[in-house]
DNA sequence: GGTGAAAATTGGGAATT
DNA sequence: AATTCCCAATTTTCACC
């Protein structure tokens, strides 16, 4: 019941991770399948939860966000739960994880400018001790997750 | 020459960030435009670099990766450049940023198991001092970047 | 795998600025 | 004149059986 991921599905997943708007027909040509056959495989991988969604990447600078930052929080006693509720309403937060270690939370945020960053951090001090790292550049962005072999 | 992002484009960007496979026809119905008009706006936003790409999200667990981690590196003198070259070939690394602060690099990695994590970290010790946080859960994943108003 | 429905694309033309 | 949109026709893709 384990591996529905054969070489063909790996190629399909690779293509969709690189360009999720590629048509099933185009993918089919590459893997030697008809469009309906590709569609069926994709549907099955969606149902199995292997494929979780399809997202457009938007440039933060072009949207007016001049800064990105990584912010960690070491939550005060009893303040983690309230933070987890609050953070869902914060539009600046693009990604947020619970993590192990000295800090409890790490998140990636987009900010209009330095003043916005300051205001954002001020919102957080009630929940815990924060640490901020400005993102200088991207080295790797959303690299595709491959199966055990990098086909 | 600045803002090509009116309310209609904001809605288009929102929809594509939520589901990048949504058809132009479907989006058009929502914003009151014909499919070619939507296609034209999307094409223009691609050309302007506002839309950077379309990616499928894949579940790491279903792909056999039992662990995710955040790893930071405080690079040794002269070891940052070699690391930046090396990291591009590391399939475990999904995201990697240059950052300000005590650490130079932060990255998100997927790992098959604990042994794999150990081997991965061992590869890094030659480049700098590492710190590892296991990801326990997702609070927010790839939230859409909105324009200045959250339309 | 094959067939009808839906969507994408292309070209041309009209309206707004 | 430039931009943006619509319309219509062709091609491609999708979805059901």
Coordinates of C-alpha atoms (C1' of nucleotides) in Angstrom, one line a residue:
Chain A
X1 CA 0.0 0.0 0.0
X2 CA 3.1 2.2 0.1
X3 CA 4.6 3.5 -3.1
X4 CA 2.3 4.9 -5.7
X5 CA 5.3 6.9 -6.8
X6 CA 6.9 5.1 -9.7
X7 CA 9.3 6.8 -12.2
X8 CA 6.5 8.3 -14.2
X9 CA 4.8 9.8 -11.2
X10 CA 8.2 11.2 -10.1
X11 CA 8.6 12.9 -13.5
X12 CA 5.0 14.3 -13.3
X13 CA 5.7 15.6 -9.8
X14 CA 9.0 17.2 -10.9
X15 CA 7.3 19.0 -13.8
X16 CA 4.4 20.3 -11.7
X17 CA 6.8 21.5 -9.0
X18 CA 8.7 23.4 -11.7
X19 CA 5.6 24.7 -13.5
X20 CA 2.3 23.9 -12.0
X21 CA 0.4 25.4 -15.0
X22 CA 1.9 23.0 -17.5
X23 CA -0.8 21.1 -19.3
X24 CA -1.4 17.4 -18.8
X25 CA -1.0 17.0 -22.6
X26 CA 2.5 18.5 -22.5
X27 CA 3.5 16.4 -19.5
X28 CA 2.0 13.4 -21.2
X29 CA 4.2 13.9 -24.2
X30 CA 7.2 13.9 -22.0
X31 CA 6.4 10.8 -20.1
X32 CA 4.8 8.9 -22.9
X33 CA 1.2 9.0 -21.7
X34 CA -2.1 10.3 -23.0
X35 CA -3.5 13.4 -21.3
X36 CA -6.3 11.5 -19.5
X37 CA -3.7 9.0 -18.2
X38 CA -1.7 11.9 -16.8
X39 CA -4.9 13.5 -15.4
X40 CA -5.8 10.2 -13.7
X41 CA -2.4 9.9 -12.0
X42 CA -2.5 13.5 -10.9
X43 CA -6.0 13.1 -9.5
X44 CA -4.9 10.0 -7.6
X45 CA -1.8 11.8 -6.1
X46 CA -4.1 14.7 -5.1
X47 CA -6.4 12.2 -3.4
X48 CA -3.5 10.5 -1.6
X49 CA -2.3 13.9 -0.3
X50 CA 0.9 13.7 -2.2
X51 CA 0.0 16.8 -4.2
X52 CA -1.2 19.4 -1.7
X53 CA -1.9 22.4 -4.0
X54 CA -0.7 24.7 -6.7
X55 CA 0.6 28.2 -5.9
X56 CA 1.8 31.1 -7.9
X57 CA 5.0 32.8 -6.7
X58 CA 4.7 36.6 -6.5
X59 CA 7.7 38.9 -6.3
X60 CA 7.5 40.7 -2.9
X61 CA 9.4 43.8 -4.2
X62 CA 7.0 44.3 -7.1
X63 CA 4.2 44.2 -4.6
X64 CA 5.7 47.0 -2.6
X65 CA 7.4 45.0 0.1
X66 CA 10.9 46.2 0.3
X67 CA 12.0 43.9 3.2
X68 CA 11.8 40.2 4.0
X69 CA 12.9 38.9 7.4
X70 CA 13.2 35.7 9.4
X71 CA 11.7 36.2 12.9
X72 CA 12.0 33.7 15.7
X73 CA 10.1 33.8 18.9
X74 CA 10.9 32.2 22.3
X75 CA 7.4 32.4 23.8
X76 CA 6.7 33.5 27.3
X77 CA 4.9 31.1 29.6
X78 CA 1.3 30.6 28.5
X79 CA 1.8 32.9 25.5
X80 CA 2.3 30.3 22.8
X81 CA -1.4 29.5 22.3
X82 CA -2.4 33.2 22.0
X83 CA 0.3 33.8 19.5
X84 CA -0.7 30.9 17.4
X85 CA -4.2 32.4 17.1
X86 CA -2.9 35.9 16.5
X87 CA -0.4 34.9 13.8
X88 CA -3.0 33.6 11.4
X89 CA -4.4 37.1 11.0
X90 CA -1.0 38.7 10.3
X91 CA -0.8 39.4 6.6
X92 CA 3.0 39.9 6.8
X93 CA 3.6 36.3 7.7
X94 CA 4.2 34.1 4.7
X95 CA 5.4 31.0 6.5
X96 CA 5.4 30.0 10.1
X97 CA 6.6 26.8 11.8
X98 CA 6.7 25.3 15.3
X99 CA 10.2 24.2 15.9
X100 CA 12.4 22.5 18.5
X101 CA 15.2 24.3 20.3
X102 CA 15.6 27.5 22.3
X103 CA 13.0 29.2 20.1
X104 CA 9.5 27.9 19.7
X105 CA 8.5 29.6 16.5
X106 CA 10.2 30.7 13.3
X107 CA 8.5 32.7 10.5
X108 CA 9.2 34.4 7.3
X109 CA 7.6 37.8 6.8
X110 CA 7.3 40.5 4.2
X111 CA 7.4 44.1 5.2
X112 CA 6.8 47.4 3.4
X113 CA 9.8 49.2 4.9
X114 CA 11.8 49.5 8.1
X115 CA 9.1 51.3 9.9
X116 CA 6.7 48.5 9.1
X117 CA 9.3 46.0 10.5
X118 CA 9.5 47.9 13.7
X119 CA 5.7 48.0 14.1
X120 CA 5.5 44.3 13.3
X121 CA 8.1 43.4 15.9
X122 CA 6.4 45.6 18.5
X123 CA 3.2 43.5 18.0
X124 CA 5.2 40.4 19.0
X125 CA 6.9 41.5 22.2
X126 CA 3.9 40.6 24.3
X127 CA 4.1 37.0 23.2
X128 CA 7.8 36.3 23.7
X129 CA 11.4 37.2 23.1
X130 CA 12.0 37.8 19.4
X131 CA 15.0 37.7 17.1
X132 CA 15.1 39.2 13.7
X133 CA 17.3 38.4 10.6
X134 CA 16.8 40.5 7.5
X135 CA 16.9 38.3 4.3
X136 CA 19.6 39.6 2.0
X137 CA 19.2 37.3 -1.0
X138 CA 17.7 34.0 -2.1
X139 CA 20.1 31.2 -2.7
X140 CA 17.4 28.5 -3.3
X141 CA 13.7 29.1 -3.6
X142 CA 11.2 26.3 -3.3
X143 CA 13.4 23.6 -4.9
X144 CA 11.3 20.6 -5.9
X145 CA 11.1 17.7 -3.5
X146 CA 12.3 14.6 -5.3
X147 CA 11.8 11.0 -4.6
X148 CA 14.7 9.0 -3.2
X149 CA 16.4 9.3 -6.5
X150 CA 16.8 12.6 -8.1
X151 CA 15.3 11.7 -11.4
Chain B
X1 CA 4.9 53.8 -14.9
X2 CA 4.5 52.3 -11.4
X3 CA 1.4 50.5 -10.4
X4 CA 0.1 48.0 -12.9
X5 CA -1.6 46.4 -9.9
X6 CA -5.2 47.6 -9.7
X7 CA -8.0 45.8 -7.9
X8 CA -8.6 43.4 -10.7
X9 CA -5.0 42.4 -10.9
X10 CA -4.9 42.0 -7.1
X11 CA -7.8 39.5 -7.3
X12 CA -6.1 37.6 -10.1
X13 CA -2.9 37.4 -8.1
X14 CA -4.9 36.3 -5.1
X15 CA -6.6 33.5 -7.0
X16 CA -3.4 32.3 -8.6
X17 CA -1.6 32.2 -5.3
X18 CA -4.3 30.1 -3.9
X19 CA -4.7 27.8 -6.9
X20 CA -2.3 28.4 -9.7
X21 CA -4.1 25.9 -11.9
X22 CA -7.4 27.8 -11.9
X23 CA -8.4 28.5 -15.5
X24 CA -8.4 32.0 -16.9
X25 CA -12.1 31.5 -17.8
X26 CA -12.9 30.8 -14.2
X27 CA -10.9 33.7 -12.9
X28 CA -12.5 35.9 -15.6
X29 CA -16.0 35.0 -14.4
X30 CA -15.0 36.2 -10.9
X31 CA -13.5 39.5 -11.9
X32 CA -15.8 40.3 -14.8
X33 CA -13.4 39.8 -17.7
X34 CA -13.2 37.5 -20.7
X35 CA -10.5 34.8 -20.7
X36 CA -8.3 36.6 -23.2
X37 CA -8.4 39.7 -21.1
X38 CA -7.3 37.7 -18.0
X39 CA -4.6 36.0 -20.0
X40 CA -3.3 39.3 -21.2
X41 CA -3.1 40.7 -17.7
X42 CA -1.3 37.6 -16.5
X43 CA 1.1 37.7 -19.3
X44 CA 1.9 41.3 -18.6
X45 CA 2.5 40.6 -14.9
X46 CA 4.8 37.7 -15.8
X47 CA 6.7 40.1 -18.1
X48 CA 7.0 42.7 -15.4
X49 CA 8.3 40.1 -13.0
X50 CA 5.4 40.3 -10.6
X51 CA 4.5 36.7 -11.3
X52 CA 7.6 34.6 -10.9
X53 CA 6.4 31.1 -11.4
X54 CA 3.9 28.4 -10.6
X55 CA 4.7 25.6 -8.3
X56 CA 3.0 22.5 -7.1
X57 CA 3.3 21.8 -3.3
X58 CA 4.2 18.2 -2.5
X59 CA 3.9 16.6 0.9
X60 CA 7.3 15.7 2.2
X61 CA 6.0 12.8 4.4
X62 CA 4.3 11.1 1.4
X63 CA 7.6 11.4 -0.5
X64 CA 9.4 9.5 2.2
X65 CA 10.9 12.4 4.1
X66 CA 10.1 11.9 7.7
X67 CA 11.8 15.0 9.0
X68 CA 12.0 18.7 8.1
X69 CA 14.5 21.0 9.8
X70 CA 15.7 24.6 9.8
X71 CA 19.5 24.8 9.7
X72 CA 21.5 27.9 10.2
X73 CA 25.2 28.4 9.4
X74 CA 27.7 30.8 10.8
X75 CA 30.3 30.4 8.1
X76 CA 34.0 30.2 8.8
X77 CA 36.3 32.7 7.2
X78 CA 36.5 32.2 3.5
X79 CA 34.0 29.3 3.6
X80 CA 30.8 31.2 2.6
X81 CA 31.5 31.2 -1.2
X82 CA 32.4 27.4 -1.3
X83 CA 29.2 26.7 0.7
X84 CA 27.1 28.8 -1.7
X85 CA 28.3 26.6 -4.6
X86 CA 27.9 23.4 -2.7
X87 CA 24.4 24.0 -1.4
X88 CA 22.9 24.2 -4.9
X89 CA 23.7 20.5 -5.4
X90 CA 22.1 19.5 -2.1
X91 CA 18.7 17.9 -2.9
X92 CA 17.7 18.2 0.8
X93 CA 17.6 21.9 0.7
X94 CA 14.2 23.3 -0.3
X95 CA 14.9 27.0 0.6
X96 CA 18.1 28.8 1.4
X97 CA 18.6 32.5 2.3
X98 CA 21.5 34.8 3.0
X99 CA 20.6 36.7 6.2
X100 CA 21.9 39.4 8.5
X101 CA 22.9 38.6 12.1
X102 CA 25.1 36.2 13.9
X103 CA 24.4 33.5 11.3
X104 CA 25.0 34.0 7.6
X105 CA 22.7 31.4 6.1
X106 CA 19.4 29.9 7.0
X107 CA 17.8 27.0 5.1
X108 CA 14.9 24.6 5.2
X109 CA 15.7 21.0 4.5
X110 CA 13.8 17.7 4.1
X111 CA 15.4 14.5 5.4
X112 CA 14.5 10.8 5.2
X113 CA 15.2 10.0 8.8
X114 CA 17.4 10.9 11.8
X115 CA 20.5 9.2 10.3
X116 CA 20.0 11.3 7.1
X117 CA 19.9 14.4 9.3
X118 CA 23.1 13.4 11.0
X119 CA 24.8 12.8 7.6
X120 CA 23.5 16.1 6.3
X121 CA 24.9 18.1 9.2
X122 CA 28.2 16.3 8.9
X123 CA 28.5 17.6 5.4
X124 CA 28.2 21.2 6.7
X125 CA 30.7 21.3 9.5
X126 CA 33.5 22.1 7.1
X127 CA 31.8 25.3 6.1
X128 CA 30.8 26.7 9.5
X129 CA 29.1 26.4 12.8
X130 CA 25.6 25.0 12.4
X131 CA 22.4 25.1 14.4
X132 CA 19.5 22.8 13.8
X133 CA 15.8 23.1 14.6
X134 CA 13.4 20.3 13.8
X135 CA 10.2 21.5 12.3
X136 CA 7.3 20.2 14.5
X137 CA 4.3 21.5 12.6
X138 CA 3.2 24.1 10.0
X139 CA 1.2 27.1 11.3
X140 CA 1.2 29.0 8.0
X141 CA 2.4 27.7 4.6
X142 CA 3.0 30.0 1.7
X143 CA 0.3 32.5 2.5
X144 CA -0.5 34.7 -0.5
X145 CA 1.3 38.1 -0.7
X146 CA -1.3 40.7 -0.9
X147 CA -1.2 44.2 -2.1
X148 CA -1.2 47.0 0.5
X149 CA -4.9 46.3 1.1
X150 CA -5.9 42.7 1.8
X151 CA -8.5 42.5 -0.8
Chain C
dG1 C1' -8.8 5.3 -25.6
dG2 C1' -12.1 7.9 -27.9
dT3 C1' -15.7 11.5 -28.0
dG4 C1' -18.3 15.9 -26.7
dA5 C1' -17.6 20.0 -23.7
dA6 C1' -14.6 23.5 -22.0
dA7 C1' -10.7 26.3 -22.1
dA8 C1' -6.6 28.5 -24.3
dT9 C1' -4.9 31.1 -28.0
dT10 C1' -4.8 34.1 -31.9
dG11 C1' -6.1 38.0 -34.7
dG12 C1' -8.7 41.9 -35.5
dG13 C1' -11.4 45.8 -34.1
dA14 C1' -13.6 49.2 -30.9
dA15 C1' -13.7 52.2 -26.9
dT16 C1' -11.3 54.8 -23.3
dT17 C1' -7.5 57.8 -22.0
Chain D
dA1 C1' -1.1 56.9 -30.1
dA2 C1' -1.3 53.6 -26.4
dT3 C1' -3.7 50.6 -23.6
dT4 C1' -7.3 47.6 -22.5
dC5 C1' -11.0 45.1 -23.6
dC6 C1' -14.3 42.2 -26.4
dC7 C1' -15.6 39.1 -30.1
dA8 C1' -15.1 35.2 -33.1
dA9 C1' -12.6 31.3 -34.9
dT10 C1' -9.0 27.8 -34.5
dT11 C1' -6.4 24.8 -31.8
dT12 C1' -5.6 22.6 -27.6
dT13 C1' -6.9 20.6 -23.5
dC14 C1' -10.1 18.5 -20.3
dA15 C1' -13.5 15.1 -18.5
dC16 C1' -16.7 11.5 -18.9
dC17 C1' -17.8 7.0 -20.2

